[in-house]
Coordinates of C-alpha atoms and ligand atoms in Angstrom, one line a residue:
M129 CA 191.3 40.0 -33.0
P130 CA 192.6 43.6 -33.5
T131 CA 195.4 44.5 -35.8
W132 CA 198.1 47.1 -34.9
T133 CA 199.7 49.6 -37.4
A134 CA 203.2 49.4 -37.1
L135 CA 205.4 52.4 -38.7
T136 CA 208.9 52.0 -38.7
Q137 CA 211.9 53.6 -40.2
T138 CA 215.5 54.4 -39.8
A139 CA 217.1 57.8 -39.3
G140 CA 219.6 59.7 -37.5
R141 CA 219.6 59.9 -33.7
E142 CA 218.1 63.4 -33.7
A143 CA 215.5 62.9 -36.5
A144 CA 214.3 59.6 -34.9
E145 CA 214.1 61.2 -31.7
A146 CA 212.2 64.4 -33.2
I147 CA 210.0 61.9 -35.0
A148 CA 208.9 59.7 -32.0
E149 CA 208.0 63.0 -30.1
L150 CA 206.2 64.5 -33.0
G151 CA 204.3 61.1 -33.5
E152 CA 202.4 61.6 -30.2
D153 CA 200.8 64.7 -31.6
L154 CA 199.4 62.8 -34.6
T155 CA 195.6 61.9 -34.8
P156 CA 194.8 59.1 -33.9
E157 CA 197.3 59.1 -31.3
P158 CA 200.0 56.2 -31.4
V159 CA 199.4 53.8 -28.4
G160 CA 203.3 53.4 -28.4
S161 CA 206.4 54.9 -29.5
G162 CA 210.2 53.5 -29.4
V163 CA 213.7 54.7 -30.4
F164 CA 215.9 51.8 -30.7
E165 CA 219.7 52.1 -31.5
I166 CA 220.7 49.6 -34.4
E167 CA 223.9 48.2 -33.4
D168 CA 225.5 47.6 -36.5
G169 CA 228.0 50.6 -36.1
S170 CA 225.7 52.7 -38.9
D171 CA 224.9 55.5 -36.4
R172 CA 221.2 54.9 -37.6
W173 CA 218.4 54.5 -35.3
E174 CA 214.8 52.7 -35.7
V175 CA 211.8 54.5 -34.6
G176 CA 208.6 53.3 -34.5
L177 CA 205.2 54.5 -33.9
Y178 CA 202.1 51.8 -33.3
F179 CA 198.7 52.5 -33.5
T180 CA 195.5 50.6 -33.2
E181 CA 193.6 52.6 -36.0
S182 CA 195.5 53.6 -39.4
P183 CA 197.2 57.0 -39.0
D184 CA 196.8 59.7 -41.7
E185 CA 199.6 58.5 -44.3
V186 CA 199.6 62.3 -45.8
A187 CA 200.6 63.7 -42.2
L188 CA 203.2 60.8 -41.5
A189 CA 204.7 61.5 -45.0
L190 CA 205.2 65.2 -44.5
M191 CA 206.9 64.3 -41.2
A192 CA 209.4 62.1 -42.7
A193 CA 210.2 64.6 -45.3
A194 CA 210.5 67.4 -42.9
W195 CA 213.3 66.0 -41.3
G196 CA 214.8 64.5 -44.3
A197 CA 213.9 60.9 -43.4
D198 CA 212.8 57.9 -45.5
P199 CA 209.4 57.2 -45.9
F200 CA 207.7 55.1 -43.2
V201 CA 207.4 51.6 -43.7
I202 CA 203.8 50.7 -42.7
S203 CA 202.8 47.2 -41.7
E204 CA 199.8 45.7 -40.3
L205 CA 200.3 43.2 -37.5
P206 CA 198.2 40.9 -36.1
E207 CA 198.1 41.4 -32.2
V208 CA 200.3 38.5 -31.4
D209 CA 203.0 40.3 -33.5
W210 CA 202.8 43.3 -31.8
V211 CA 203.3 41.6 -28.4
A212 CA 206.2 39.5 -29.6
H213 CA 207.7 42.8 -30.8
V214 CA 207.5 44.7 -27.8
K215 CA 208.9 41.5 -25.8
R216 CA 212.1 41.4 -28.7
E217 CA 212.6 45.1 -28.0
L218 CA 212.4 44.7 -24.2
S219 CA 214.7 42.0 -23.5
P220 CA 216.1 42.4 -20.2
V221 CA 219.1 44.2 -19.4
E222 CA 221.9 43.6 -16.9
A223 CA 224.0 46.7 -15.5
G224 CA 226.0 45.6 -12.5
R225 CA 223.6 44.2 -10.0
F226 CA 220.4 45.6 -11.7
F227 CA 218.1 43.5 -13.9
V228 CA 215.8 45.5 -15.8
H229 CA 212.9 43.7 -17.4
G230 CA 209.4 43.4 -18.5
S231 CA 206.7 41.5 -16.9
H232 CA 207.4 38.6 -19.1
D233 CA 210.7 38.0 -18.1
A234 CA 210.0 38.5 -14.2
D235 CA 210.9 34.9 -13.8
K236 CA 214.2 35.6 -15.0
V237 CA 215.9 37.8 -12.5
P238 CA 219.1 36.3 -11.6
E239 CA 219.8 35.4 -7.8
G240 CA 221.5 38.2 -6.0
S241 CA 220.2 40.7 -8.6
E242 CA 218.1 43.7 -8.1
G243 CA 215.3 43.2 -10.3
L244 CA 213.3 46.3 -11.9
L245 CA 210.4 45.7 -13.8
I246 CA 209.6 48.3 -16.7
E247 CA 207.0 47.9 -19.2
A248 CA 207.1 49.2 -22.7
A249 CA 205.4 52.5 -22.4
M250 CA 205.9 56.3 -23.7
A251 CA 208.6 57.3 -21.6
F252 CA 212.4 56.9 -21.7
G253 CA 214.2 54.5 -19.5
T254 CA 213.8 50.8 -20.4
G255 CA 217.7 50.3 -19.5
H256 CA 218.3 49.6 -23.1
H257 CA 220.1 53.1 -23.8
A258 CA 223.7 53.4 -23.2
T259 CA 223.3 56.3 -21.1
T260 CA 220.7 54.5 -18.6
K261 CA 223.0 51.7 -18.5
G262 CA 225.9 54.0 -17.8
C263 CA 224.2 55.7 -14.8
L264 CA 223.1 52.4 -13.5
L265 CA 226.7 51.2 -13.5
A266 CA 227.9 54.4 -11.9
L267 CA 225.1 53.6 -9.2
D268 CA 226.5 50.2 -8.7
R269 CA 230.1 51.3 -8.4
M270 CA 228.8 53.8 -5.5
I271 CA 227.1 51.0 -3.8
E272 CA 229.8 48.7 -4.1
A273 CA 232.3 51.5 -2.6
G274 CA 229.9 51.8 0.5
E275 CA 228.6 54.9 -0.2
Q276 CA 225.1 55.9 1.6
P277 CA 223.6 58.7 0.1
Q278 CA 220.8 60.2 2.5
R279 CA 219.0 62.7 -0.1
I280 CA 218.8 61.5 -3.9
V281 CA 217.0 63.1 -6.6
D282 CA 216.5 61.7 -10.2
V283 CA 216.3 64.9 -12.6
G284 CA 214.5 63.8 -15.8
C285 CA 213.3 60.6 -14.6
G286 CA 211.7 59.2 -17.5
T287 CA 210.3 55.6 -16.3
A288 CA 211.8 56.4 -13.1
V289 CA 214.5 53.7 -13.6
L290 CA 217.1 55.2 -11.9
A291 CA 215.3 56.5 -8.9
M292 CA 213.7 53.1 -8.3
A293 CA 217.3 51.6 -8.4
A294 CA 218.5 53.8 -6.0
A295 CA 215.4 53.3 -3.7
R296 CA 216.2 49.7 -3.9
A297 CA 219.8 50.3 -2.6
F298 CA 219.2 52.8 0.1
P299 CA 216.7 52.8 2.7
V300 CA 215.7 56.6 2.0
I301 CA 212.9 58.4 0.0
V302 CA 213.8 59.2 -3.4
L303 CA 212.6 61.9 -5.5
A304 CA 212.1 62.0 -9.5
G305 CA 211.2 64.9 -11.6
D306 CA 210.5 64.9 -15.1
I307 CA 209.3 67.8 -17.4
D308 CA 206.9 65.7 -19.6
P309 CA 203.7 64.9 -17.6
V310 CA 203.3 61.3 -19.6
A311 CA 206.7 60.4 -18.3
V312 CA 205.6 61.4 -14.6
D313 CA 202.5 59.1 -14.8
V314 CA 204.5 56.4 -16.3
A315 CA 207.2 56.9 -13.7
R316 CA 204.3 56.6 -10.7
A317 CA 202.5 53.5 -12.5
N318 CA 206.3 51.6 -12.4
V319 CA 206.9 52.9 -8.9
I320 CA 203.8 51.2 -7.8
A321 CA 204.3 48.0 -9.9
N322 CA 208.0 47.8 -8.2
G323 CA 206.4 47.9 -4.7
L324 CA 208.1 51.2 -4.3
D325 CA 205.1 53.4 -3.7
G326 CA 206.0 55.7 -0.6
R327 CA 209.6 55.0 -1.2
V328 CA 209.9 57.1 -4.7
E329 CA 207.9 60.2 -5.0
C330 CA 207.3 61.6 -8.5
V331 CA 206.6 65.1 -9.5
E332 CA 206.4 67.0 -12.6
A333 CA 209.4 69.6 -12.5
V334 CA 211.6 71.5 -14.8
G335 CA 215.2 70.8 -13.3
F336 CA 215.1 71.4 -9.6
D337 CA 212.2 73.6 -9.8
H338 CA 209.4 72.1 -7.6
P339 CA 208.8 72.9 -4.0
L340 CA 209.2 69.2 -3.0
I341 CA 212.8 68.9 -4.4
E342 CA 213.6 72.5 -3.2
S343 CA 212.6 71.5 0.5
A344 CA 214.3 68.1 0.3
A345 CA 217.8 70.0 -0.9
P346 CA 220.7 69.9 -0.3
F347 CA 221.2 66.5 -2.3
D348 CA 223.9 63.9 -1.6
L349 CA 223.3 62.4 -5.1
V350 CA 221.7 63.7 -8.2
F351 CA 220.9 61.9 -11.4
A352 CA 220.4 63.9 -14.7
N353 CA 220.4 61.8 -17.7
I354 CA 219.4 64.7 -20.0
L355 CA 221.1 66.2 -23.3
K356 CA 224.1 68.3 -23.3
Q357 CA 222.6 71.7 -23.3
P358 CA 220.1 71.4 -20.5
L359 CA 222.9 69.7 -18.4
I360 CA 225.1 72.9 -19.2
D361 CA 222.5 75.3 -18.3
L362 CA 221.5 73.2 -14.8
V363 CA 225.3 73.9 -13.6
P364 CA 224.1 77.1 -11.2
D365 CA 221.3 74.9 -9.8
M366 CA 223.2 71.8 -9.5
A367 CA 225.8 73.7 -7.7
R368 CA 223.3 75.1 -5.3
Q369 CA 221.2 72.0 -4.9
L370 CA 224.2 69.5 -4.1
A371 CA 225.3 69.4 -0.7
P372 CA 229.5 69.6 -0.2
G373 CA 230.9 66.6 -1.0
G374 CA 227.6 65.6 -2.7
K375 CA 228.0 63.7 -6.2
A376 CA 225.9 63.9 -9.8
I377 CA 226.0 61.1 -12.2
L378 CA 225.3 62.9 -15.4
S379 CA 224.7 61.3 -18.9
G380 CA 222.6 61.9 -22.2
I381 CA 226.2 63.4 -23.4
L382 CA 227.7 62.1 -26.5
V383 CA 231.4 61.5 -26.4
T384 CA 232.1 64.3 -28.7
Q385 CA 230.3 66.6 -26.1
A386 CA 232.0 65.4 -22.9
E387 CA 234.8 67.8 -22.7
E388 CA 232.6 70.7 -22.9
V389 CA 230.3 69.6 -20.1
I390 CA 233.2 68.5 -18.0
A391 CA 234.8 71.8 -18.4
A392 CA 231.2 73.7 -17.5
Y393 CA 230.9 71.6 -14.5
A394 CA 234.3 72.2 -13.3
A395 CA 234.0 75.9 -13.8
G396 CA 230.8 75.8 -11.5
G397 CA 232.6 74.1 -8.8
L398 CA 231.6 70.7 -9.5
P399 CA 234.7 68.9 -10.6
L400 CA 234.8 65.2 -12.7
D401 CA 235.5 62.2 -10.3
R402 CA 235.3 59.6 -13.4
R403 CA 234.3 59.4 -17.0
D404 CA 233.0 56.4 -18.7
D405 CA 232.4 56.1 -22.4
H406 CA 229.8 53.7 -23.6
G407 CA 229.6 53.4 -27.4
E408 CA 229.2 57.0 -28.5
W409 CA 227.6 58.1 -24.9
S410 CA 229.7 59.5 -22.0
T411 CA 228.5 59.4 -18.3
L412 CA 230.1 61.5 -15.8
V413 CA 230.4 61.4 -12.4
V414 CA 231.2 65.0 -10.6
H415 CA 231.1 66.2 -7.0
R416 CA 230.6 69.5 -5.5
K417 CA 233.9 70.7 -3.5
Ligands
SAM90 C1 217.3 60.5 -21.5 S1 215.7 60.4 -20.7 C2 216.3 59.7 -19.4 C3 215.4 59.2 -18.6 C4 215.9 58.0 -17.4 N1 216.2 59.1 -16.2 C5 216.9 57.2 -17.9 O1 218.1 57.4 -17.3 O2 216.6 56.4 -18.7 C6 215.4 62.1 -20.1 C7 214.2 62.6 -19.7 O3 214.6 63.9 -19.0 C8 213.3 64.6 -19.0 N2 213.8 66.0 -19.4 C9 214.7 66.8 -20.3 N3 214.9 67.9 -20.0 C10 214.6 68.2 -18.5 C11 214.6 69.0 -17.4 N4 215.2 70.0 -17.9 N5 214.1 68.9 -16.4 C12 213.5 67.6 -16.1 N6 213.2 66.5 -17.1 C13 213.8 66.8 -18.3 C14 212.7 64.1 -20.5 O4 211.5 64.4 -20.6 C15 213.0 62.5 -20.4 O5 211.8 62.0 -20.0

């Protein structure tokens, strides 16, 4: 049976995300990576990189030192442990009517819930992160309120979890774009696995910058779970690409950054409807006047 090498360490959020990203450039390439919040109030994150061959320990030590992070803990895992690890990390997540789960939990979707199948992969959006959950809850409230957006785009789709949730809720074609080609591949695979082929179109795009997205504008609903600065940079495009009365669900914003993002959107003609904080993360709903 093959063994896996798991590298884990804890770090601050920014360092953990950077290490997971840089880890993908290593030789040999990791077969998986993940950044998981340690929910003990310590503001520490666990970053894991998983290899089928032994990685270059010198490169790893340099990478950890460059980020001022602790050295990696290197452990050999029999295959069975790796599977168990992924399953443990990917316990199902409930957010309103949505139940995000791996294939090992496909039989656990509660009656009346919308199941979304997301396997562990190298893209963000398993539903575990507070920002994804915040967006799913905002969508759930819109559905509850009887809103029926027709033109929808998910900017920074990652696994396409938000785009697929919207496609389950509304009988329209949902567009999903990501700057990262690996995420786009993962998103396409998820769309097929969820039986949404033809209902969610995934493209490689920076912001709204793709012919398919531009030709579908203006939008009634935009998701953008990206970080504070890209969200602020996106204000002029967001104002142009949203239809009057259209809404944007924004996340990836630390609670301490929320006022700055709210002010930037209000100044761009996109006032705040609602703000919800989940732990250290804020999710905002804004609309175009
Ligand atoms: C925090 S993840 C969100 C994934 C998913 N939408 C969710 O809510 O779980 C952010 C994603 O946005 C992508 N991204 C960041 N900036 C972007 C931009 N300007 N345009 C398109 N995608 C972007 C990243 O590659 C990443 O996949």
